[in-house]
Amino acid sequence: MYAIIVTGGKQYKVSEGDQIKVEKLDVESGKEVTFDVIAVNDGTLKVAGDVSAAKVSATVVEQGRDKKVIVYKYKRKTGYHKKNGHRQPFTLVKINKISL
């Protein structure tokens, strides 16, 4: 059984016991959080009105920052170049239960 959830403008396919990195949530480690569900598959795929009451509950494992991504801009013949780094904050959550 799996569900498709929406958080942070992205969609994730999750099953019970999965650990996923999502966009930073303003929740402390150890707290529980619920996600909106857009589809559930428990043998047959259910969408729209069939999953309006469905919830996915998860526990926040940790808050962190991802690996550094280097952004390098360069234009030839003009001497223009810029180097910049970025670390995206994330929240690691463990999926506890998918309920219909």
PDB file of N, CA and C in Angstrom:
ATOM      1  N   MET A   1       0.845  -1.179   0.000  1.00  0.00           N
ATOM      2  CA  MET A   1       0.000   0.000   0.000  1.00  0.00           C
ATOM      3  C   MET A   1       0.889   1.240   0.000  1.00  0.00           C
ATOM      4  N   TYR A   2       0.579   2.165  -0.897  1.00  0.00           N
ATOM      5  CA  TYR A   2       1.329   3.410  -0.935  1.00  0.00           C
ATOM      6  C   TYR A   2       0.378   4.579  -1.130  1.00  0.00           C
ATOM      7  N   ALA A   3       0.878   5.766  -0.834  1.00  0.00           N
ATOM      8  CA  ALA A   3       0.096   6.985  -0.992  1.00  0.00           C
ATOM      9  C   ALA A   3       0.962   8.032  -1.668  1.00  0.00           C
ATOM     10  N   ILE A   4       0.311   8.984  -2.315  1.00  0.00           N
ATOM     11  CA  ILE A   4       1.012  10.115  -2.905  1.00  0.00           C
ATOM     12  C   ILE A   4       0.604  11.349  -2.112  1.00  0.00           C
ATOM     13  N   ILE A   5       1.604  12.009  -1.506  1.00  0.00           N
ATOM     14  CA  ILE A   5       1.337  13.164  -0.654  1.00  0.00           C
ATOM     15  C   ILE A   5       1.892  14.427  -1.298  1.00  0.00           C
ATOM     16  N   VAL A   6       1.393  15.573  -0.833  1.00  0.00           N
ATOM     17  CA  VAL A   6       1.855  16.865  -1.326  1.00  0.00           C
ATOM     18  C   VAL A   6       2.380  17.665  -0.142  1.00  0.00           C
ATOM     19  N   THR A   7       3.608  18.164  -0.263  1.00  0.00           N
ATOM     20  CA  THR A   7       4.160  19.070   0.731  1.00  0.00           C
ATOM     21  C   THR A   7       5.274  19.888   0.083  1.00  0.00           C
ATOM     22  N   GLY A   8       5.313  21.151   0.400  1.00  0.00           N
ATOM     23  CA  GLY A   8       6.350  22.024  -0.143  1.00  0.00           C
ATOM     24  C   GLY A   8       6.282  22.198  -1.642  1.00  0.00           C
ATOM     25  N   GLY A   9       5.090  22.031  -2.230  1.00  0.00           N
ATOM     26  CA  GLY A   9       4.950  22.187  -3.675  1.00  0.00           C
ATOM     27  C   GLY A   9       5.426  20.990  -4.472  1.00  0.00           C
ATOM     28  N   LYS A  10       5.744  19.901  -3.793  1.00  0.00           N
ATOM     29  CA  LYS A  10       6.217  18.698  -4.469  1.00  0.00           C
ATOM     30  C   LYS A  10       5.351  17.512  -4.070  1.00  0.00           C
ATOM     31  N   GLN A  11       5.372  16.471  -4.897  1.00  0.00           N
ATOM     32  CA  GLN A  11       4.612  15.256  -4.620  1.00  0.00           C
ATOM     33  C   GLN A  11       5.581  14.112  -4.342  1.00  0.00           C
ATOM     34  N   TYR A  12       5.248  13.288  -3.348  1.00  0.00           N
ATOM     35  CA  TYR A  12       6.095  12.177  -2.937  1.00  0.00           C
ATOM     36  C   TYR A  12       5.265  10.904  -2.855  1.00  0.00           C
ATOM     37  N   LYS A  13       5.834   9.789  -3.355  1.00  0.00           N
ATOM     38  CA  LYS A  13       5.200   8.475  -3.219  1.00  0.00           C
ATOM     39  C   LYS A  13       5.783   7.833  -1.971  1.00  0.00           C
ATOM     40  N   VAL A  14       4.914   7.507  -0.984  1.00  0.00           N
ATOM     41  CA  VAL A  14       5.388   6.994   0.297  1.00  0.00           C
ATOM     42  C   VAL A  14       4.661   5.715   0.680  1.00  0.00           C
ATOM     43  N   SER A  15       5.350   4.871   1.449  1.00  0.00           N
ATOM     44  CA  SER A  15       4.780   3.679   2.062  1.00  0.00           C
ATOM     45  C   SER A  15       5.082   3.742   3.547  1.00  0.00           C
ATOM     46  N   GLU A  16       4.423   2.914   4.333  1.00  0.00           N
ATOM     47  CA  GLU A  16       4.680   2.894   5.768  1.00  0.00           C
ATOM     48  C   GLU A  16       6.118   2.449   6.026  1.00  0.00           C
ATOM     49  N   GLY A  17       6.799   3.162   6.926  1.00  0.00           N
ATOM     50  CA  GLY A  17       8.182   2.844   7.260  1.00  0.00           C
ATOM     51  C   GLY A  17       9.214   3.598   6.451  1.00  0.00           C
ATOM     52  N   ASP A  18       8.814   4.300   5.401  1.00  0.00           N
ATOM     53  CA  ASP A  18       9.751   5.072   4.580  1.00  0.00           C
ATOM     54  C   ASP A  18      10.266   6.287   5.334  1.00  0.00           C
ATOM     55  N   GLN A  19      11.497   6.684   5.021  1.00  0.00           N
ATOM     56  CA  GLN A  19      12.048   7.948   5.500  1.00  0.00           C
ATOM     57  C   GLN A  19      12.318   8.809   4.274  1.00  0.00           C
ATOM     58  N   ILE A  20      11.757  10.002   4.255  1.00  0.00           N
ATOM     59  CA  ILE A  20      11.934  10.882   3.100  1.00  0.00           C
ATOM     60  C   ILE A  20      12.376  12.265   3.560  1.00  0.00           C
ATOM     61  N   LYS A  21      13.111  12.954   2.665  1.00  0.00           N
ATOM     62  CA  LYS A  21      13.502  14.341   2.891  1.00  0.00           C
ATOM     63  C   LYS A  21      12.495  15.221   2.182  1.00  0.00           C
ATOM     64  N   VAL A  22      11.886  16.141   2.925  1.00  0.00           N
ATOM     65  CA  VAL A  22      10.928  17.082   2.341  1.00  0.00           C
ATOM     66  C   VAL A  22      11.435  18.495   2.590  1.00  0.00           C
ATOM     67  N   GLU A  23      10.824  19.467   1.923  1.00  0.00           N
ATOM     68  CA  GLU A  23      11.161  20.861   2.157  1.00  0.00           C
ATOM     69  C   GLU A  23      10.982  21.172   3.636  1.00  0.00           C
ATOM     70  N   LYS A  24      11.743  22.111   4.147  1.00  0.00           N
ATOM     71  CA  LYS A  24      11.758  22.408   5.582  1.00  0.00           C
ATOM     72  C   LYS A  24      10.367  22.697   6.124  1.00  0.00           C
ATOM     73  N   LEU A  25      10.017  21.958   7.191  1.00  0.00           N
ATOM     74  CA  LEU A  25       8.768  22.178   7.916  1.00  0.00           C
ATOM     75  C   LEU A  25       9.100  22.830   9.248  1.00  0.00           C
ATOM     76  N   ASP A  26       8.228  23.681   9.734  1.00  0.00           N
ATOM     77  CA  ASP A  26       8.462  24.373  10.997  1.00  0.00           C
ATOM     78  C   ASP A  26       7.927  23.528  12.152  1.00  0.00           C
ATOM     79  N   VAL A  27       8.541  22.341  12.346  1.00  0.00           N
ATOM     80  CA  VAL A  27       8.138  21.387  13.374  1.00  0.00           C
ATOM     81  C   VAL A  27       9.407  20.866  14.047  1.00  0.00           C
ATOM     82  N   GLU A  28       9.363  20.703  15.374  1.00  0.00           N
ATOM     83  CA  GLU A  28      10.521  20.207  16.113  1.00  0.00           C
ATOM     84  C   GLU A  28      10.715  18.708  15.890  1.00  0.00           C
ATOM     85  N   SER A  29      11.938  18.239  16.115  1.00  0.00           N
ATOM     86  CA  SER A  29      12.244  16.805  16.014  1.00  0.00           C
ATOM     87  C   SER A  29      11.440  16.025  17.050  1.00  0.00           C
ATOM     88  N   GLY A  30      10.937  14.860  16.646  1.00  0.00           N
ATOM     89  CA  GLY A  30      10.157  14.011  17.543  1.00  0.00           C
ATOM     90  C   GLY A  30       8.664  14.280  17.493  1.00  0.00           C
ATOM     91  N   LYS A  31       8.241  15.398  16.916  1.00  0.00           N
ATOM     92  CA  LYS A  31       6.813  15.728  16.828  1.00  0.00           C
ATOM     93  C   LYS A  31       6.178  15.005  15.650  1.00  0.00           C
ATOM     94  N   GLU A  32       4.851  14.898  15.686  1.00  0.00           N
ATOM     95  CA  GLU A  32       4.109  14.233  14.620  1.00  0.00           C
ATOM     96  C   GLU A  32       3.515  15.277  13.671  1.00  0.00           C
ATOM     97  N   VAL A  33       3.440  14.925  12.399  1.00  0.00           N
ATOM     98  CA  VAL A  33       2.907  15.811  11.372  1.00  0.00           C
ATOM     99  C   VAL A  33       2.026  14.989  10.435  1.00  0.00           C
ATOM    100  N   THR A  34       0.982  15.602   9.856  1.00  0.00           N
ATOM    101  CA  THR A  34       0.123  14.907   8.889  1.00  0.00           C
ATOM    102  C   THR A  34       0.223  15.613   7.549  1.00  0.00           C
ATOM    103  N   PHE A  35       0.078  14.831   6.485  1.00  0.00           N
ATOM    104  CA  PHE A  35       0.197  15.354   5.130  1.00  0.00           C
ATOM    105  C   PHE A  35      -1.107  15.178   4.362  1.00  0.00           C
ATOM    106  N   ASP A  36      -1.340  16.053   3.380  1.00  0.00           N
ATOM    107  CA  ASP A  36      -2.470  15.932   2.471  1.00  0.00           C
ATOM    108  C   ASP A  36      -2.194  14.802   1.487  1.00  0.00           C
ATOM    109  N   VAL A  37      -3.240  14.039   1.166  1.00  0.00           N
ATOM    110  CA  VAL A  37      -3.111  12.884   0.278  1.00  0.00           C
ATOM    111  C   VAL A  37      -3.882  13.168  -1.007  1.00  0.00           C
ATOM    112  N   ILE A  38      -3.255  12.862  -2.163  1.00  0.00           N
ATOM    113  CA  ILE A  38      -3.979  13.036  -3.420  1.00  0.00           C
ATOM    114  C   ILE A  38      -4.314  11.700  -4.078  1.00  0.00           C
ATOM    115  N   ALA A  39      -3.637  10.620  -3.667  1.00  0.00           N
ATOM    116  CA  ALA A  39      -3.947   9.293  -4.212  1.00  0.00           C
ATOM    117  C   ALA A  39      -3.479   8.218  -3.236  1.00  0.00           C
ATOM    118  N   VAL A  40      -4.212   7.098  -3.209  1.00  0.00           N
ATOM    119  CA  VAL A  40      -3.848   5.943  -2.373  1.00  0.00           C
ATOM    120  C   VAL A  40      -4.029   4.690  -3.218  1.00  0.00           C
ATOM    121  N   ASN A  41      -3.067   3.775  -3.109  1.00  0.00           N
ATOM    122  CA  ASN A  41      -3.174   2.496  -3.809  1.00  0.00           C
ATOM    123  C   ASN A  41      -3.122   1.392  -2.767  1.00  0.00           C
ATOM    124  N   ASP A  42      -4.247   0.682  -2.599  1.00  0.00           N
ATOM    125  CA  ASP A  42      -4.295  -0.478  -1.717  1.00  0.00           C
ATOM    126  C   ASP A  42      -4.827  -1.667  -2.515  1.00  0.00           C
ATOM    127  N   GLY A  43      -4.241  -1.871  -3.682  1.00  0.00           N
ATOM    128  CA  GLY A  43      -4.720  -2.892  -4.609  1.00  0.00           C
ATOM    129  C   GLY A  43      -5.360  -2.228  -5.812  1.00  0.00           C
ATOM    130  N   THR A  44      -6.148  -1.200  -5.553  1.00  0.00           N
ATOM    131  CA  THR A  44      -6.708  -0.375  -6.629  1.00  0.00           C
ATOM    132  C   THR A  44      -6.386   1.086  -6.324  1.00  0.00           C
ATOM    133  N   LEU A  45      -6.184   1.864  -7.354  1.00  0.00           N
ATOM    134  CA  LEU A  45      -5.830   3.270  -7.174  1.00  0.00           C
ATOM    135  C   LEU A  45      -7.071   4.099  -6.897  1.00  0.00           C
ATOM    136  N   LYS A  46      -7.043   4.849  -5.808  1.00  0.00           N
ATOM    137  CA  LYS A  46      -8.153   5.727  -5.431  1.00  0.00           C
ATOM    138  C   LYS A  46      -7.659   7.164  -5.491  1.00  0.00           C
ATOM    139  N   VAL A  47      -8.438   8.042  -6.133  1.00  0.00           N
ATOM    140  CA  VAL A  47      -8.071   9.451  -6.237  1.00  0.00           C
ATOM    141  C   VAL A  47      -9.292  10.320  -5.967  1.00  0.00           C
ATOM    142  N   ALA A  48      -9.090  11.613  -5.913  1.00  0.00           N
ATOM    143  CA  ALA A  48     -10.145  12.641  -5.791  1.00  0.00           C
ATOM    144  C   ALA A  48     -11.035  12.411  -4.573  1.00  0.00           C
ATOM    145  N   GLY A  49     -12.338  12.253  -4.775  1.00  0.00           N
ATOM    146  CA  GLY A  49     -13.292  12.143  -3.679  1.00  0.00           C
ATOM    147  C   GLY A  49     -13.128  10.899  -2.843  1.00  0.00           C
ATOM    148  N   ASP A  50     -12.531   9.854  -3.420  1.00  0.00           N
ATOM    149  CA  ASP A  50     -12.342   8.607  -2.673  1.00  0.00           C
ATOM    150  C   ASP A  50     -11.309   8.748  -1.548  1.00  0.00           C
ATOM    151  N   VAL A  51     -10.416   9.734  -1.651  1.00  0.00           N
ATOM    152  CA  VAL A  51      -9.368   9.896  -0.634  1.00  0.00           C
ATOM    153  C   VAL A  51      -9.490  11.231   0.107  1.00  0.00           C
ATOM    154  N   SER A  52     -10.673  11.810   0.101  1.00  0.00           N
ATOM    155  CA  SER A  52     -10.832  13.107   0.759  1.00  0.00           C
ATOM    156  C   SER A  52     -10.600  13.033   2.264  1.00  0.00           C
ATOM    157  N   ALA A  53     -10.831  11.872   2.876  1.00  0.00           N
ATOM    158  CA  ALA A  53     -10.634  11.714   4.321  1.00  0.00           C
ATOM    159  C   ALA A  53      -9.313  11.020   4.649  1.00  0.00           C
ATOM    160  N   ALA A  54      -8.517  10.690   3.643  1.00  0.00           N
ATOM    161  CA  ALA A  54      -7.265   9.966   3.878  1.00  0.00           C
ATOM    162  C   ALA A  54      -6.212  10.887   4.480  1.00  0.00           C
ATOM    163  N   LYS A  55      -5.404  10.334   5.360  1.00  0.00           N
ATOM    164  CA  LYS A  55      -4.316  11.078   6.008  1.00  0.00           C
ATOM    165  C   LYS A  55      -3.070  10.206   6.063  1.00  0.00           C
ATOM    166  N   VAL A  56      -1.919  10.850   6.002  1.00  0.00           N
ATOM    167  CA  VAL A  56      -0.651  10.173   6.212  1.00  0.00           C
ATOM    168  C   VAL A  56       0.003  10.840   7.410  1.00  0.00           C
ATOM    169  N   SER A  57       0.269  10.051   8.461  1.00  0.00           N
ATOM    170  CA  SER A  57       0.920  10.606   9.643  1.00  0.00           C
ATOM    171  C   SER A  57       2.391  10.199   9.640  1.00  0.00           C
ATOM    172  N   ALA A  58       3.235  11.137  10.062  1.00  0.00           N
ATOM    173  CA  ALA A  58       4.679  10.910  10.063  1.00  0.00           C
ATOM    174  C   ALA A  58       5.291  11.571  11.280  1.00  0.00           C
ATOM    175  N   THR A  59       6.487  11.103  11.644  1.00  0.00           N
ATOM    176  CA  THR A  59       7.237  11.674  12.752  1.00  0.00           C
ATOM    177  C   THR A  59       8.483  12.354  12.202  1.00  0.00           C
ATOM    178  N   VAL A  60       8.773  13.552  12.696  1.00  0.00           N
ATOM    179  CA  VAL A  60       9.964  14.279  12.264  1.00  0.00           C
ATOM    180  C   VAL A  60      11.181  13.642  12.923  1.00  0.00           C
ATOM    181  N   VAL A  61      12.134  13.198  12.096  1.00  0.00           N
ATOM    182  CA  VAL A  61      13.348  12.565  12.602  1.00  0.00           C
ATOM    183  C   VAL A  61      14.412  13.623  12.874  1.00  0.00           C
ATOM    184  N   GLU A  62      14.637  14.516  11.894  1.00  0.00           N
ATOM    185  CA  GLU A  62      15.642  15.562  12.081  1.00  0.00           C
ATOM    186  C   GLU A  62      15.411  16.723  11.136  1.00  0.00           C
ATOM    187  N   GLN A  63      15.972  17.866  11.517  1.00  0.00           N
ATOM    188  CA  GLN A  63      16.026  19.046  10.664  1.00  0.00           C
ATOM    189  C   GLN A  63      17.482  19.184  10.237  1.00  0.00           C
ATOM    190  N   GLY A  64      17.730  19.556   8.990  1.00  0.00           N
ATOM    191  CA  GLY A  64      19.122  19.675   8.556  1.00  0.00           C
ATOM    192  C   GLY A  64      19.258  20.510   7.306  1.00  0.00           C
ATOM    193  N   ARG A  65      20.487  20.515   6.793  1.00  0.00           N
ATOM    194  CA  ARG A  65      20.780  21.201   5.550  1.00  0.00           C
ATOM    195  C   ARG A  65      21.473  20.224   4.623  1.00  0.00           C
ATOM    196  N   ASP A  66      21.088  20.241   3.355  1.00  0.00           N
ATOM    197  CA  ASP A  66      21.617  19.319   2.362  1.00  0.00           C
ATOM    198  C   ASP A  66      23.057  19.670   1.991  1.00  0.00           C
ATOM    199  N   LYS A  67      23.645  18.856   1.115  1.00  0.00           N
ATOM    200  CA  LYS A  67      24.989  19.120   0.626  1.00  0.00           C
ATOM    201  C   LYS A  67      25.004  20.434  -0.155  1.00  0.00           C
ATOM    202  N   LYS A  68      26.170  21.049  -0.207  1.00  0.00           N
ATOM    203  CA  LYS A  68      26.306  22.322  -0.896  1.00  0.00           C
ATOM    204  C   LYS A  68      26.240  22.118  -2.413  1.00  0.00           C
ATOM    205  N   VAL A  69      25.477  22.977  -3.068  1.00  0.00           N
ATOM    206  CA  VAL A  69      25.385  22.986  -4.518  1.00  0.00           C
ATOM    207  C   VAL A  69      26.124  24.235  -4.990  1.00  0.00           C
ATOM    208  N   ILE A  70      27.069  24.074  -5.910  1.00  0.00           N
ATOM    209  CA  ILE A  70      27.829  25.197  -6.432  1.00  0.00           C
ATOM    210  C   ILE A  70      27.124  25.753  -7.665  1.00  0.00           C
ATOM    211  N   VAL A  71      26.874  27.069  -7.644  1.00  0.00           N
ATOM    212  CA  VAL A  71      26.273  27.763  -8.780  1.00  0.00           C
ATOM    213  C   VAL A  71      27.372  28.607  -9.398  1.00  0.00           C
ATOM    214  N   TYR A  72      27.728  28.336 -10.661  1.00  0.00           N
ATOM    215  CA  TYR A  72      28.803  29.062 -11.321  1.00  0.00           C
ATOM    216  C   TYR A  72      28.273  29.708 -12.585  1.00  0.00           C
ATOM    217  N   LYS A  73      28.357  31.034 -12.654  1.00  0.00           N
ATOM    218  CA  LYS A  73      27.907  31.775 -13.831  1.00  0.00           C
ATOM    219  C   LYS A  73      29.138  32.279 -14.575  1.00  0.00           C
ATOM    220  N   TYR A  74      29.123  32.165 -15.905  1.00  0.00           N
ATOM    221  CA  TYR A  74      30.277  32.524 -16.705  1.00  0.00           C
ATOM    222  C   TYR A  74      29.818  33.022 -18.063  1.00  0.00           C
ATOM    223  N   LYS A  75      30.391  34.130 -18.492  1.00  0.00           N
ATOM    224  CA  LYS A  75      30.152  34.626 -19.850  1.00  0.00           C
ATOM    225  C   LYS A  75      31.510  34.811 -20.513  1.00  0.00           C
ATOM    226  N   ARG A  76      31.670  34.172 -21.631  1.00  0.00           N
ATOM    227  CA  ARG A  76      32.973  34.198 -22.280  1.00  0.00           C
ATOM    228  C   ARG A  76      33.275  35.571 -22.869  1.00  0.00           C
ATOM    229  N   LYS A  77      34.532  35.830 -23.034  1.00  0.00           N
ATOM    230  CA  LYS A  77      35.089  37.036 -23.674  1.00  0.00           C
ATOM    231  C   LYS A  77      34.867  38.329 -22.897  1.00  0.00           C
ATOM    232  N   THR A  78      34.132  38.288 -21.784  1.00  0.00           N
ATOM    233  CA  THR A  78      33.873  39.528 -21.055  1.00  0.00           C
ATOM    234  C   THR A  78      34.548  39.549 -19.695  1.00  0.00           C
ATOM    235  N   GLY A  79      35.110  38.443 -19.265  1.00  0.00           N
ATOM    236  CA  GLY A  79      35.747  38.378 -17.959  1.00  0.00           C
ATOM    237  C   GLY A  79      34.743  38.244 -16.826  1.00  0.00           C
ATOM    238  N   TYR A  80      33.494  37.936 -17.170  1.00  0.00           N
ATOM    239  CA  TYR A  80      32.451  37.826 -16.161  1.00  0.00           C
ATOM    240  C   TYR A  80      32.350  36.399 -15.653  1.00  0.00           C
ATOM    241  N   HIS A  81      32.514  36.233 -14.351  1.00  0.00           N
ATOM    242  CA  HIS A  81      32.253  34.935 -13.729  1.00  0.00           C
ATOM    243  C   HIS A  81      31.916  35.163 -12.265  1.00  0.00           C
ATOM    244  N   LYS A  82      30.936  34.380 -11.786  1.00  0.00           N
ATOM    245  CA  LYS A  82      30.504  34.450 -10.389  1.00  0.00           C
ATOM    246  C   LYS A  82      30.354  33.042  -9.853  1.00  0.00           C
ATOM    247  N   LYS A  83      30.829  32.848  -8.648  1.00  0.00           N
ATOM    248  CA  LYS A  83      30.697  31.546  -7.995  1.00  0.00           C
ATOM    249  C   LYS A  83      29.881  31.749  -6.727  1.00  0.00           C
ATOM    250  N   ASN A  84      28.892  30.895  -6.540  1.00  0.00           N
ATOM    251  CA  ASN A  84      28.008  31.014  -5.394  1.00  0.00           C
ATOM    252  C   ASN A  84      27.657  29.609  -4.911  1.00  0.00           C
ATOM    253  N   GLY A  85      27.447  29.447  -3.615  1.00  0.00           N
ATOM    254  CA  GLY A  85      27.069  28.159  -3.059  1.00  0.00           C
ATOM    255  C   GLY A  85      25.722  28.253  -2.362  1.00  0.00           C
ATOM    256  N   HIS A  86      25.038  27.116  -2.267  1.00  0.00           N
ATOM    257  CA  HIS A  86      23.721  27.102  -1.638  1.00  0.00           C
ATOM    258  C   HIS A  86      23.510  25.762  -0.947  1.00  0.00           C
ATOM    259  N   ARG A  87      23.004  25.813   0.297  1.00  0.00           N
ATOM    260  CA  ARG A  87      22.629  24.597   1.026  1.00  0.00           C
ATOM    261  C   ARG A  87      21.154  24.685   1.353  1.00  0.00           C
ATOM    262  N   GLN A  88      20.373  23.757   0.810  1.00  0.00           N
ATOM    263  CA  GLN A  88      18.925  23.765   0.981  1.00  0.00           C
ATOM    264  C   GLN A  88      18.542  23.112   2.312  1.00  0.00           C
ATOM    265  N   PRO A  89      17.755  23.809   3.145  1.00  0.00           N
ATOM    266  CA  PRO A  89      17.291  23.183   4.379  1.00  0.00           C
ATOM    267  C   PRO A  89      16.234  22.108   4.096  1.00  0.00           C
ATOM    268  N   PHE A  90      16.227  21.052   4.910  1.00  0.00           N
ATOM    269  CA  PHE A  90      15.265  19.964   4.718  1.00  0.00           C
ATOM    270  C   PHE A  90      14.785  19.446   6.057  1.00  0.00           C
ATOM    271  N   THR A  91      13.714  18.653   6.015  1.00  0.00           N
ATOM    272  CA  THR A  91      13.201  17.944   7.181  1.00  0.00           C
ATOM    273  C   THR A  91      13.120  16.471   6.815  1.00  0.00           C
ATOM    274  N   LEU A  92      13.724  15.613   7.623  1.00  0.00           N
ATOM    275  CA  LEU A  92      13.659  14.165   7.404  1.00  0.00           C
ATOM    276  C   LEU A  92      12.503  13.626   8.222  1.00  0.00           C
ATOM    277  N   VAL A  93      11.539  12.970   7.536  1.00  0.00           N
ATOM    278  CA  VAL A  93      10.371  12.424   8.237  1.00  0.00           C
ATOM    279  C   VAL A  93      10.264  10.930   7.998  1.00  0.00           C
ATOM    280  N   LYS A  94       9.731  10.217   9.003  1.00  0.00           N
ATOM    281  CA  LYS A  94       9.489   8.772   8.896  1.00  0.00           C
ATOM    282  C   LYS A  94       7.982   8.568   8.855  1.00  0.00           C
ATOM    283  N   ILE A  95       7.512   7.880   7.822  1.00  0.00           N
ATOM    284  CA  ILE A  95       6.090   7.648   7.619  1.00  0.00           C
ATOM    285  C   ILE A  95       5.622   6.560   8.590  1.00  0.00           C
ATOM    286  N   ASN A  96       4.636   6.904   9.423  1.00  0.00           N
ATOM    287  CA  ASN A  96       4.129   5.950  10.412  1.00  0.00           C
ATOM    288  C   ASN A  96       2.919   5.189   9.908  1.00  0.00           C
ATOM    289  N   LYS A  97       1.904   5.911   9.420  1.00  0.00           N
ATOM    290  CA  LYS A  97       0.647   5.258   9.093  1.00  0.00           C
ATOM    291  C   LYS A  97      -0.053   5.963   7.940  1.00  0.00           C
ATOM    292  N   ILE A  98      -0.632   5.144   7.059  1.00  0.00           N
ATOM    293  CA  ILE A  98      -1.485   5.641   5.985  1.00  0.00           C
ATOM    294  C   ILE A  98      -2.907   5.190   6.320  1.00  0.00           C
ATOM    295  N   SER A  99      -3.805   6.164   6.550  1.00  0.00           N
ATOM    296  CA  SER A  99      -5.161   5.803   6.945  1.00  0.00           C
ATOM    297  C   SER A  99      -6.161   6.308   5.927  1.00  0.00           C
ATOM    298  N   LEU A 100      -7.117   5.438   5.596  1.00  0.00           N
ATOM    299  CA  LEU A 100      -8.201   5.820   4.689  1.00  0.00           C
ATOM    300  C   LEU A 100      -9.375   6.230   5.523  1.00  0.00           C
TER     301      LEU A 100
END
